[in-house]
Amino acid sequence: MLFQSLECSFSCKSATLGLRIQRAMSSVNIPPPECMLRPLEVPYRYLFGPGPSNVPPRILAAGARPIIGHLHTEMYEIMNDIKRGIQYAFQTNNHMTLAMSGSGHTAMECAVFNTVEPGESVLVSINGVWGERVAEIAERMGAKVHTMVKSPGGYFTTEEIEKALAKHKPVLFFLTHGESSAGLAHPVDNVGDLCLRHNCLFLVDSVASLGASPLLMDQQKIDILYTGSQKALNAPPGTAPISFNERACHKMFNRKIKPVSYLLDMTHLSNYWVRMHVLYHHTGPVSGFFALRESLAILAEKGLENSWRQHREVAEYLWKGIEDLGLKLFIKDKDLRLPSVTTIAIPDGYDWKELLAYMMKHHQVEMTGGLGPSIGMVIRVGLMGYNCSKFNADKALTALADALKHCPKRRG
C-alpha cells in the first residue's frame, strides 16, 4: 500500500515535470539563427595598422593549450612567470606588478581609480586621443582635472610640465609615451624627477611603445606604467600589464574611501596576483594569460635592446620608402617618431578612406586613419613585433603605391 502510494506520488511529480518542460519548450519561439549554424570563418589579413598586430603561431599555440582552473597551483606559477616577464619588459623591480584582465583601457582605469580620490587634482597632458580618455576617466570619478593641450604631434617641454605641476599641485600627472593616434614617442627623461619634486605620481601609457621604443621604468622614475598585450608584444587583445612602485602603493593603499570599481580594486587584485592568496575575486582569462606569458618569453629571448633596435631599423626603412613615394611624414622630427606606428600626412587630393579601402580589398592590408583629434590628418602604418620586418615594410609600401596609382585624385 505504501509502495503504491510512493509510486503514484513519483508518477505525478514526473508528469508535472514533463508538462513544465513541454511548456518551456513550447515557449521557445525564436529559432536558432542561421549564422550560428555555419562554421566560423576568419580571413587572413596583414594587420599593418596601430594594433592589434598579427599573432605568431607560437603564441596562438600557447593560447590553444588546455584550460586549467584560474586558482590552480600551476596557474599561479604561470602568473608568476608573467610578473617576472613584465618586470623585465618594464625594467622594474616593483613587487606590485601584474596583468589586468582586459585591454589597455582596463589598466588605464585601474591606475586612475586606485590612486586618485574624488576632489583631488589631476594633471593630464593631451596631444592625442589617450590623454583625452584619461581626462574623461578622472573627471567621471570626481577628480579635479587640469589639462595641458597641444595639437596631435605636439610635445611638452620639461619647463611647461613643471610650470603646470607648480600651478595645479596634482596628485597624479599623466603622459602618453607612445601616442599612436599621432605617431609620437614623447620624451620621458627628467619628468619623473619633476613629479617627485612636486610630490606627484607619474603615470605613463606605453601601450603602443613597449618593446618598440626605449623605456626604463625604474631609471626614469615612473611611478605607474601600463601597456597592452596586442601591439609589439603580439599577444591577442585582452590582457594589460601594469606596475606600481612603492610611492604609488603607499597612495593607493592609504585611501580614505574605496575605489569606484570593485573589479579594478588593487586591494583585491594584489591578493590575487602578488600575495597569491587563494581567494576568489574574478575569473582571469586563462588562455589570454597563456598567450601573454609566451609573448613575454619571446621578448626575453630576443632581448629588449635587440627589439628596440629592430623596430628602429625597420621604421627608418619604412620612412625612406614613404618619402620615396612622394608622401610626407606627419612627425617632422625623426627623434620624436614612434617606431611602432608611423603616421603619414594625408596626400593632397586623395580621400584617405578610399586609399584604405583599396589596400584592404586588393592587398588584404589593413592600415588606418587617424583617431580622435588626428582624424582626417593622418594614415597610420604599424609594424610591430612579429610584423616588424623589411619584408612587411615592402608589402605595406607596395600596397600604398598601388592605392595612390588607382584611387582617384581630386583637384582643389
C-alpha positions as a LaTeX table, in Angstrom:
\begin{tabular}{lrrr}
\hline
Residue & $x$ (\AA) & $y$ (\AA) & $z$ (\AA) \\
\hline
Met1 & 0.00 & 0.00 & 0.00 \\
Leu2 & 2.81 & 2.36 & 0.99 \\
Phe3 & 4.77 & 1.36 & $-2.13$ \\
Gln4 & 1.74 & 2.08 & $-4.37$ \\
Ser5 & 1.32 & 5.50 & $-2.72$ \\
Leu6 & 5.00 & 6.37 & $-3.27$ \\
Glu7 & 4.85 & 5.14 & $-6.87$ \\
Cys8 & 1.77 & 7.27 & $-7.51$ \\
Ser9 & 3.44 & 10.32 & $-5.95$ \\
Phe10 & 6.55 & 9.82 & $-8.11$ \\
Ser11 & 4.45 & 9.38 & $-11.27$ \\
Cys12 & 2.50 & 12.55 & $-10.54$ \\
Lys13 & 5.70 & 14.55 & $-9.98$ \\
Ser14 & 7.22 & 13.16 & $-13.19$ \\
Ala15 & 4.11 & 14.07 & $-15.13$ \\
Thr16 & 4.15 & 17.57 & $-13.66$ \\
Leu17 & 7.83 & 17.97 & $-14.52$ \\
Gly18 & 7.19 & 16.73 & $-18.04$ \\
Leu19 & 4.41 & 19.26 & $-18.50$ \\
Arg20 & 6.70 & 22.03 & $-17.27$ \\
Ile21 & 9.44 & 21.02 & $-19.72$ \\
Gln22 & 6.92 & 20.81 & $-22.57$ \\
Arg23 & 5.52 & 24.22 & $-21.67$ \\
Ala24 & 9.05 & 25.71 & $-21.51$ \\
Met25 & 9.94 & 24.16 & $-24.85$ \\
Ser26 & 6.75 & 25.38 & $-26.46$ \\
Ser27 & 7.55 & 28.93 & $-25.28$ \\
Val28 & 10.77 & 28.98 & $-27.39$ \\
Asn29 & 9.53 & 30.92 & $-30.40$ \\
Ile30 & 12.85 & 32.38 & $-31.58$ \\
Pro31 & 14.59 & 29.83 & $-33.84$ \\
Pro32 & 18.38 & 29.26 & $-33.88$ \\
Pro33 & 19.99 & 31.98 & $-36.02$ \\
Glu34 & 21.21 & 30.77 & $-39.40$ \\
Cys35 & 24.64 & 32.35 & $-38.84$ \\
Met36 & 25.22 & 30.16 & $-35.79$ \\
Leu37 & 24.59 & 27.01 & $-37.83$ \\
Arg38 & 27.54 & 27.77 & $-40.11$ \\
Pro39 & 31.23 & 27.21 & $-39.26$ \\
Leu40 & 33.31 & 30.20 & $-38.17$ \\
Glu41 & 35.28 & 31.78 & $-40.99$ \\
Val42 & 38.02 & 34.36 & $-40.42$ \\
Pro43 & 40.06 & 35.83 & $-43.32$ \\
Tyr44 & 43.81 & 36.29 & $-43.09$ \\
Arg45 & 44.74 & 39.96 & $-43.06$ \\
Tyr46 & 48.05 & 41.77 & $-42.86$ \\
Leu47 & 47.45 & 43.90 & $-39.77$ \\
Phe48 & 49.66 & 46.88 & $-40.54$ \\
Gly49 & 47.60 & 49.35 & $-38.52$ \\
Pro50 & 48.18 & 50.59 & $-34.95$ \\
Gly51 & 47.06 & 47.27 & $-33.44$ \\
Pro52 & 46.19 & 44.58 & $-32.90$ \\
Ser53 & 49.09 & 43.07 & $-34.79$ \\
Asn54 & 49.32 & 39.59 & $-36.30$ \\
Val55 & 49.89 & 36.90 & $-33.68$ \\
Pro56 & 52.77 & 34.45 & $-34.34$ \\
Pro57 & 51.99 & 30.70 & $-34.43$ \\
Arg58 & 53.89 & 30.06 & $-31.19$ \\
Ile59 & 51.64 & 32.45 & $-29.25$ \\
Leu60 & 48.48 & 31.14 & $-30.94$ \\
Ala61 & 49.53 & 27.62 & $-29.91$ \\
Ala62 & 50.07 & 28.75 & $-26.31$ \\
Gly63 & 46.57 & 30.22 & $-26.19$ \\
Ala64 & 45.14 & 26.93 & $-27.51$ \\
Arg65 & 46.54 & 24.82 & $-24.66$ \\
Pro66 & 44.05 & 23.01 & $-22.39$ \\
Ile67 & 42.26 & 25.19 & $-19.84$ \\
Ile68 & 43.18 & 24.82 & $-16.19$ \\
Gly69 & 41.49 & 26.38 & $-13.19$ \\
His70 & 42.31 & 30.02 & $-12.53$ \\
Leu71 & 43.17 & 29.17 & $-8.90$ \\
His72 & 45.22 & 26.05 & $-9.62$ \\
Thr73 & 48.81 & 25.89 & $-8.38$ \\
Glu74 & 50.05 & 25.66 & $-11.99$ \\
Met75 & 48.10 & 28.81 & $-12.90$ \\
Tyr76 & 49.78 & 30.74 & $-10.10$ \\
Glu77 & 53.15 & 29.55 & $-11.41$ \\
Ile78 & 52.26 & 30.89 & $-14.86$ \\
Met79 & 51.08 & 34.18 & $-13.33$ \\
Asn80 & 54.40 & 34.45 & $-11.50$ \\
Asp81 & 56.21 & 33.90 & $-14.83$ \\
Ile82 & 54.11 & 36.71 & $-16.32$ \\
Lys83 & 55.00 & 39.01 & $-13.43$ \\
Arg84 & 58.72 & 38.33 & $-13.96$ \\
Gly85 & 58.34 & 38.86 & $-17.70$ \\
Ile86 & 56.61 & 42.22 & $-17.17$ \\
Gln87 & 59.33 & 43.30 & $-14.74$ \\
Tyr88 & 61.89 & 42.63 & $-17.48$ \\
Ala89 & 59.86 & 44.36 & $-20.21$ \\
Phe90 & 59.26 & 47.40 & $-17.96$ \\
Gln91 & 62.78 & 47.30 & $-16.48$ \\
Thr92 & 61.48 & 47.44 & $-12.93$ \\
Asn93 & 61.91 & 45.62 & $-9.62$ \\
Asn94 & 58.44 & 46.65 & $-8.46$ \\
His95 & 56.79 & 43.93 & $-6.39$ \\
Met96 & 53.31 & 45.23 & $-7.34$ \\
Thr97 & 53.46 & 44.06 & $-10.96$ \\
Leu98 & 50.64 & 42.16 & $-12.65$ \\
Ala99 & 48.47 & 41.78 & $-15.76$ \\
Met100 & 44.93 & 43.14 & $-15.84$ \\
Ser101 & 42.07 & 41.05 & $-17.19$ \\
Gly102 & 41.13 & 43.39 & $-20.02$ \\
Ser103 & 42.55 & 45.75 & $-22.63$ \\
Gly104 & 44.89 & 48.68 & $-22.08$ \\
His105 & 41.85 & 50.77 & $-21.15$ \\
Thr106 & 41.37 & 48.47 & $-18.16$ \\
Ala107 & 44.87 & 49.23 & $-16.93$ \\
Met108 & 44.30 & 52.93 & $-17.60$ \\
Glu109 & 41.18 & 52.95 & $-15.42$ \\
Cys110 & 42.84 & 50.80 & $-12.75$ \\
Ala111 & 45.69 & 53.30 & $-12.41$ \\
Val112 & 43.39 & 56.31 & $-12.07$ \\
Phe113 & 40.69 & 54.67 & $-9.92$ \\
Asn114 & 43.20 & 53.38 & $-7.35$ \\
Thr115 & 45.49 & 56.39 & $-6.95$ \\
Val116 & 43.02 & 59.28 & $-7.19$ \\
Glu117 & 40.14 & 60.14 & $-4.84$ \\
Pro118 & 37.19 & 62.44 & $-5.57$ \\
Gly119 & 38.15 & 66.09 & $-5.27$ \\
Glu120 & 41.87 & 65.53 & $-5.79$ \\
Ser121 & 43.77 & 67.40 & $-8.51$ \\
Val122 & 44.91 & 65.51 & $-11.62$ \\
Leu123 & 47.07 & 66.91 & $-14.45$ \\
Val124 & 46.71 & 65.33 & $-17.88$ \\
Ser125 & 48.84 & 66.07 & $-20.95$ \\
Ile126 & 46.75 & 65.85 & $-24.11$ \\
Asn127 & 48.40 & 65.66 & $-27.53$ \\
Gly128 & 46.22 & 62.91 & $-28.95$ \\
Val129 & 43.35 & 60.63 & $-28.01$ \\
Trp130 & 44.79 & 58.87 & $-24.94$ \\
Gly131 & 45.15 & 61.99 & $-22.84$ \\
Glu132 & 41.54 & 62.81 & $-23.70$ \\
Arg133 & 40.46 & 59.40 & $-22.42$ \\
Val134 & 42.34 & 59.71 & $-19.12$ \\
Ala135 & 40.93 & 63.19 & $-18.55$ \\
Glu136 & 37.40 & 61.87 & $-19.01$ \\
Ile137 & 38.00 & 58.86 & $-16.74$ \\
Ala138 & 39.36 & 61.09 & $-13.96$ \\
Glu139 & 36.51 & 63.55 & $-14.40$ \\
Arg140 & 33.89 & 60.78 & $-14.21$ \\
Met141 & 35.21 & 59.59 & $-10.85$ \\
Gly142 & 35.14 & 63.09 & $-9.39$ \\
Ala143 & 38.69 & 64.37 & $-9.71$ \\
Lys144 & 39.53 & 67.99 & $-10.42$ \\
Val145 & 41.03 & 67.61 & $-13.88$ \\
His146 & 43.52 & 70.09 & $-15.32$ \\
Thr147 & 44.83 & 69.66 & $-18.85$ \\
Met148 & 47.80 & 70.70 & $-20.94$ \\
Val149 & 46.74 & 70.58 & $-24.57$ \\
Lys150 & 48.66 & 70.56 & $-27.84$ \\
Ser151 & 47.61 & 69.57 & $-31.34$ \\
Pro152 & 48.35 & 65.99 & $-32.47$ \\
Gly153 & 52.10 & 65.51 & $-32.83$ \\
Gly154 & 52.96 & 68.25 & $-30.34$ \\
Tyr155 & 55.04 & 67.52 & $-27.24$ \\
Phe156 & 55.54 & 69.16 & $-23.86$ \\
Thr157 & 58.83 & 70.55 & $-22.62$ \\
Thr158 & 60.00 & 69.90 & $-19.07$ \\
Glu159 & 59.60 & 73.64 & $-18.41$ \\
Glu160 & 55.94 & 73.51 & $-19.45$ \\
Ile161 & 55.33 & 70.43 & $-17.33$ \\
Glu162 & 57.00 & 71.88 & $-14.23$ \\
Lys163 & 55.04 & 75.11 & $-14.55$ \\
Ala164 & 51.76 & 73.16 & $-14.69$ \\
Leu165 & 52.75 & 70.94 & $-11.75$ \\
Ala166 & 53.53 & 74.01 & $-9.63$ \\
Lys167 & 50.26 & 75.68 & $-10.60$ \\
His168 & 47.80 & 72.81 & $-10.16$ \\
Lys169 & 49.55 & 70.73 & $-7.46$ \\
Pro170 & 48.18 & 67.41 & $-8.75$ \\
Val171 & 48.41 & 64.03 & $-7.01$ \\
Leu172 & 48.82 & 62.42 & $-10.45$ \\
Phe173 & 50.36 & 63.52 & $-13.76$ \\
Phe174 & 49.58 & 61.53 & $-16.92$ \\
Leu175 & 51.74 & 61.33 & $-20.06$ \\
Thr176 & 51.45 & 59.10 & $-23.12$ \\
His177 & 54.84 & 57.73 & $-24.12$ \\
Gly178 & 53.67 & 56.23 & $-27.42$ \\
Glu179 & 50.84 & 58.41 & $-28.77$ \\
Ser180 & 49.61 & 56.08 & $-31.51$ \\
Ser181 & 46.94 & 58.47 & $-32.76$ \\
Ala182 & 49.70 & 60.86 & $-33.90$ \\
Gly183 & 52.75 & 58.56 & $-34.19$ \\
Leu184 & 54.71 & 60.40 & $-31.48$ \\
Ala185 & 57.22 & 58.97 & $-28.99$ \\
His186 & 57.17 & 61.54 & $-26.20$ \\
Pro187 & 60.38 & 62.24 & $-24.25$ \\
Val188 & 60.17 & 60.89 & $-20.69$ \\
Asp189 & 63.59 & 61.74 & $-19.23$ \\
Asn190 & 63.55 & 64.08 & $-16.22$ \\
Val191 & 59.74 & 64.14 & $-15.93$ \\
Gly192 & 59.84 & 61.60 & $-13.09$ \\
Asp193 & 62.24 & 63.87 & $-11.18$ \\
Leu194 & 59.83 & 66.79 & $-11.61$ \\
Cys195 & 56.91 & 64.75 & $-10.29$ \\
Leu196 & 58.97 & 63.57 & $-7.31$ \\
Arg197 & 59.90 & 67.17 & $-6.52$ \\
His198 & 56.23 & 68.21 & $-6.60$ \\
Asn199 & 55.01 & 65.18 & $-4.63$ \\
Cys200 & 53.02 & 63.90 & $-7.60$ \\
Leu201 & 52.72 & 60.40 & $-9.04$ \\
Phe202 & 53.91 & 59.94 & $-12.63$ \\
Leu203 & 51.59 & 57.74 & $-14.75$ \\
Val204 & 52.74 & 56.65 & $-18.22$ \\
Asp205 & 50.84 & 54.94 & $-21.05$ \\
Ser206 & 53.15 & 52.67 & $-23.10$ \\
Val207 & 50.50 & 50.61 & $-24.94$ \\
Ala208 & 51.87 & 51.44 & $-28.39$ \\
Ser209 & 55.54 & 51.80 & $-27.46$ \\
Leu210 & 56.53 & 48.97 & $-25.11$ \\
Gly211 & 59.10 & 46.71 & $-26.75$ \\
Ala212 & 59.48 & 49.09 & $-29.68$ \\
Ser213 & 60.88 & 52.26 & $-28.11$ \\
Pro214 & 63.27 & 52.51 & $-25.12$ \\
Leu215 & 61.51 & 52.89 & $-21.77$ \\
Leu216 & 63.06 & 52.23 & $-18.34$ \\
Met217 & 60.52 & 52.41 & $-15.54$ \\
Asp218 & 62.81 & 52.49 & $-12.51$ \\
Gln219 & 65.62 & 54.57 & $-14.05$ \\
Gln220 & 63.16 & 57.15 & $-15.41$ \\
Lys221 & 61.31 & 57.28 & $-12.06$ \\
Ile222 & 57.92 & 56.30 & $-13.48$ \\
Asp223 & 55.54 & 55.55 & $-10.61$ \\
Ile224 & 52.86 & 53.70 & $-12.62$ \\
Leu225 & 53.34 & 52.15 & $-16.06$ \\
Tyr226 & 50.94 & 50.12 & $-18.15$ \\
Thr227 & 50.74 & 48.62 & $-21.62$ \\
Gly228 & 48.59 & 46.32 & $-23.75$ \\
Ser229 & 49.13 & 42.79 & $-25.00$ \\
Gln230 & 48.21 & 43.29 & $-28.66$ \\
Lys231 & 50.86 & 45.66 & $-30.02$ \\
Ala232 & 54.60 & 44.87 & $-30.07$ \\
Leu233 & 54.05 & 42.02 & $-27.59$ \\
Asn234 & 51.92 & 40.30 & $-30.29$ \\
Ala235 & 49.55 & 38.52 & $-27.92$ \\
Pro236 & 45.79 & 38.63 & $-28.62$ \\
Pro237 & 43.94 & 41.64 & $-27.17$ \\
Gly238 & 42.57 & 41.20 & $-23.67$ \\
Thr239 & 45.39 & 41.42 & $-21.10$ \\
Ala240 & 47.20 & 44.53 & $-19.90$ \\
Pro241 & 50.47 & 44.56 & $-17.91$ \\
Ile242 & 50.74 & 47.21 & $-15.19$ \\
Ser243 & 53.20 & 48.04 & $-12.42$ \\
Phe244 & 53.09 & 50.30 & $-9.34$ \\
Asn245 & 56.16 & 51.41 & $-7.36$ \\
Glu246 & 56.27 & 51.94 & $-3.59$ \\
Arg247 & 55.17 & 55.59 & $-3.81$ \\
Ala248 & 52.10 & 54.59 & $-5.83$ \\
Cys249 & 51.33 & 51.71 & $-3.47$ \\
His250 & 51.50 & 54.00 & $-0.45$ \\
Lys251 & 48.99 & 56.35 & $-2.06$ \\
Met252 & 46.51 & 53.70 & $-3.20$ \\
Phe253 & 46.61 & 51.59 & $-0.01$ \\
Asn254 & 46.06 & 54.60 & 2.27 \\
Arg255 & 42.85 & 55.90 & 0.71 \\
Lys256 & 40.00 & 57.47 & 2.68 \\
Ile257 & 37.36 & 55.75 & 0.53 \\
Lys258 & 37.28 & 52.61 & $-1.61$ \\
Pro259 & 37.93 & 52.86 & $-5.37$ \\
Val260 & 34.81 & 53.25 & $-7.51$ \\
Ser261 & 35.41 & 49.87 & $-9.20$ \\
Tyr262 & 35.32 & 46.55 & $-7.34$ \\
Leu263 & 36.82 & 44.66 & $-10.30$ \\
Leu264 & 39.79 & 47.05 & $-10.54$ \\
Asp265 & 40.35 & 47.47 & $-6.78$ \\
Met266 & 44.05 & 46.83 & $-6.23$ \\
Thr267 & 43.38 & 45.70 & $-2.65$ \\
His268 & 41.77 & 42.60 & $-4.13$ \\
Leu269 & 43.98 & 42.32 & $-7.21$ \\
Ser270 & 47.14 & 42.45 & $-5.09$ \\
Asn271 & 45.88 & 39.43 & $-3.12$ \\
Tyr272 & 45.18 & 37.58 & $-6.37$ \\
Trp273 & 48.39 & 38.48 & $-8.22$ \\
Val274 & 51.09 & 39.50 & $-5.77$ \\
Arg275 & 50.32 & 37.78 & $-2.47$ \\
Met276 & 48.74 & 34.91 & $-4.45$ \\
His277 & 46.13 & 34.12 & $-1.81$ \\
Val278 & 43.65 & 31.52 & $-2.98$ \\
Leu279 & 40.74 & 33.94 & $-2.61$ \\
Tyr280 & 38.19 & 34.32 & $-5.37$ \\
His281 & 38.00 & 37.81 & $-6.84$ \\
His282 & 37.29 & 37.20 & $-10.52$ \\
Thr283 & 38.00 & 34.52 & $-13.11$ \\
Gly284 & 41.05 & 35.62 & $-15.05$ \\
Pro285 & 41.36 & 35.00 & $-18.82$ \\
Val286 & 43.30 & 31.74 & $-18.54$ \\
Ser287 & 44.01 & 31.33 & $-22.27$ \\
Gly288 & 44.88 & 35.02 & $-22.53$ \\
Phe289 & 47.42 & 34.62 & $-19.75$ \\
Phe290 & 48.94 & 31.60 & $-21.52$ \\
Ala291 & 49.39 & 33.75 & $-24.65$ \\
Leu292 & 50.76 & 36.73 & $-22.71$ \\
Arg293 & 53.26 & 34.50 & $-20.92$ \\
Glu294 & 54.52 & 33.21 & $-24.27$ \\
Ser295 & 54.76 & 36.70 & $-25.77$ \\
Leu296 & 56.85 & 37.88 & $-22.82$ \\
Ala297 & 59.05 & 34.80 & $-23.21$ \\
Ile298 & 59.69 & 35.69 & $-26.87$ \\
Leu299 & 60.67 & 39.24 & $-25.86$ \\
Ala300 & 63.02 & 37.89 & $-23.18$ \\
Glu301 & 64.64 & 35.51 & $-25.69$ \\
Lys302 & 65.13 & 38.28 & $-28.25$ \\
Gly303 & 66.27 & 40.85 & $-25.70$ \\
Leu304 & 64.81 & 44.32 & $-25.15$ \\
Glu305 & 67.69 & 46.19 & $-26.78$ \\
Asn306 & 67.52 & 43.97 & $-29.87$ \\
Ser307 & 63.77 & 44.57 & $-30.07$ \\
Trp308 & 64.23 & 48.34 & $-29.82$ \\
Arg309 & 66.95 & 48.21 & $-32.48$ \\
Gln310 & 64.86 & 46.11 & $-34.86$ \\
His311 & 61.85 & 48.41 & $-34.60$ \\
Arg312 & 64.00 & 51.48 & $-35.23$ \\
Glu313 & 65.77 & 49.97 & $-38.26$ \\
Val314 & 62.54 & 48.78 & $-39.89$ \\
Ala315 & 60.85 & 52.11 & $-39.13$ \\
Glu316 & 63.65 & 54.06 & $-40.80$ \\
Tyr317 & 63.45 & 51.76 & $-43.82$ \\
Leu318 & 59.69 & 52.36 & $-43.98$ \\
Trp319 & 60.10 & 56.15 & $-43.58$ \\
Lys320 & 62.51 & 56.31 & $-46.53$ \\
Gly321 & 60.12 & 54.25 & $-48.67$ \\
Ile322 & 57.22 & 56.53 & $-47.81$ \\
Glu323 & 59.19 & 59.63 & $-48.75$ \\
Asp324 & 60.32 & 57.94 & $-51.99$ \\
Leu325 & 56.62 & 57.65 & $-52.88$ \\
Gly326 & 56.36 & 61.43 & $-52.60$ \\
Leu327 & 54.45 & 61.28 & $-49.32$ \\
Lys328 & 55.14 & 63.37 & $-46.22$ \\
Leu329 & 55.68 & 62.02 & $-42.72$ \\
Phe330 & 53.41 & 63.68 & $-40.14$ \\
Ile331 & 56.05 & 63.90 & $-37.38$ \\
Lys332 & 58.84 & 66.05 & $-38.77$ \\
Asp333 & 61.44 & 65.42 & $-36.06$ \\
Lys334 & 62.91 & 61.96 & $-36.62$ \\
Asp335 & 63.79 & 61.61 & $-32.93$ \\
Leu336 & 60.14 & 62.08 & $-31.92$ \\
Arg337 & 58.69 & 59.48 & $-34.30$ \\
Leu338 & 57.17 & 56.37 & $-32.76$ \\
Pro339 & 58.96 & 53.36 & $-34.33$ \\
Ser340 & 55.95 & 51.06 & $-33.98$ \\
Val341 & 53.32 & 53.36 & $-35.56$ \\
Thr342 & 54.24 & 55.66 & $-38.44$ \\
Thr343 & 51.91 & 58.49 & $-39.41$ \\
Ile344 & 51.67 & 59.77 & $-42.99$ \\
Ala345 & 50.16 & 63.17 & $-43.72$ \\
Ile346 & 47.13 & 62.56 & $-45.97$ \\
Pro347 & 48.28 & 63.41 & $-49.51$ \\
Asp348 & 46.55 & 66.35 & $-51.21$ \\
Gly349 & 43.63 & 65.44 & $-53.42$ \\
Tyr350 & 43.08 & 61.94 & $-52.05$ \\
Asp351 & 40.23 & 60.58 & $-49.95$ \\
Trp352 & 42.04 & 58.68 & $-47.20$ \\
Lys353 & 39.10 & 56.31 & $-46.75$ \\
Glu354 & 39.33 & 55.30 & $-50.43$ \\
Leu355 & 43.05 & 54.60 & $-50.09$ \\
Leu356 & 42.49 & 52.38 & $-47.04$ \\
Ala357 & 39.58 & 50.53 & $-48.65$ \\
Tyr358 & 41.60 & 49.87 & $-51.82$ \\
Met359 & 44.52 & 48.38 & $-49.88$ \\
Met360 & 42.19 & 46.15 & $-47.89$ \\
Lys361 & 40.30 & 44.94 & $-50.96$ \\
His362 & 43.26 & 44.36 & $-53.29$ \\
His363 & 46.11 & 43.55 & $-50.88$ \\
Gln364 & 44.40 & 42.33 & $-47.68$ \\
Val365 & 46.45 & 45.01 & $-45.94$ \\
Glu366 & 44.99 & 46.94 & $-43.02$ \\
Met367 & 46.15 & 50.48 & $-42.37$ \\
Thr368 & 44.00 & 53.03 & $-40.55$ \\
Gly369 & 43.18 & 56.70 & $-40.49$ \\
Gly370 & 43.59 & 58.98 & $-37.50$ \\
Leu371 & 41.92 & 58.59 & $-34.12$ \\
Gly372 & 40.29 & 61.28 & $-32.02$ \\
Pro373 & 41.86 & 64.67 & $-32.80$ \\
Ser374 & 44.02 & 63.22 & $-35.61$ \\
Ile375 & 41.06 & 62.00 & $-37.71$ \\
Gly376 & 41.35 & 63.42 & $-41.24$ \\
Met377 & 45.01 & 64.31 & $-40.69$ \\
Val378 & 46.94 & 61.06 & $-40.99$ \\
Ile379 & 47.16 & 57.49 & $-42.27$ \\
Arg380 & 48.70 & 55.17 & $-39.68$ \\
Val381 & 51.03 & 52.29 & $-40.52$ \\
Gly382 & 52.02 & 49.89 & $-37.73$ \\
Leu383 & 54.83 & 47.34 & $-37.98$ \\
Met384 & 55.17 & 45.83 & $-34.52$ \\
Gly385 & 56.77 & 42.73 & $-33.06$ \\
Tyr386 & 56.06 & 39.76 & $-35.34$ \\
Asn387 & 55.14 & 42.17 & $-38.16$ \\
Cys388 & 58.30 & 44.22 & $-37.76$ \\
Ser389 & 60.39 & 43.29 & $-40.82$ \\
Lys390 & 61.62 & 44.90 & $-44.02$ \\
Phe391 & 59.65 & 42.28 & $-45.94$ \\
Asn392 & 56.43 & 43.59 & $-44.39$ \\
Ala393 & 57.56 & 47.18 & $-44.89$ \\
Asp394 & 57.91 & 46.42 & $-48.60$ \\
Lys395 & 54.45 & 44.83 & $-48.62$ \\
Ala396 & 52.99 & 47.95 & $-46.99$ \\
Leu397 & 54.80 & 50.25 & $-49.44$ \\
Thr398 & 53.63 & 48.19 & $-52.43$ \\
Ala399 & 50.03 & 48.45 & $-51.25$ \\
Leu400 & 50.37 & 52.21 & $-50.72$ \\
Ala401 & 51.92 & 52.76 & $-54.16$ \\
Asp402 & 49.16 & 50.74 & $-55.83$ \\
Ala403 & 46.44 & 52.66 & $-53.97$ \\
Leu404 & 47.95 & 56.02 & $-54.97$ \\
Lys405 & 48.05 & 54.86 & $-58.58$ \\
His406 & 44.47 & 53.59 & $-58.80$ \\
Cys407 & 42.47 & 55.79 & $-56.42$ \\
Pro408 & 41.14 & 59.00 & $-57.95$ \\
Lys409 & 42.97 & 62.21 & $-57.16$ \\
Arg410 & 40.74 & 65.24 & $-57.00$ \\
Arg411 & 41.75 & 68.81 & $-57.70$ \\
Gly412 & 41.48 & 71.55 & $-55.13$ \\
\hline
\end{tabular}
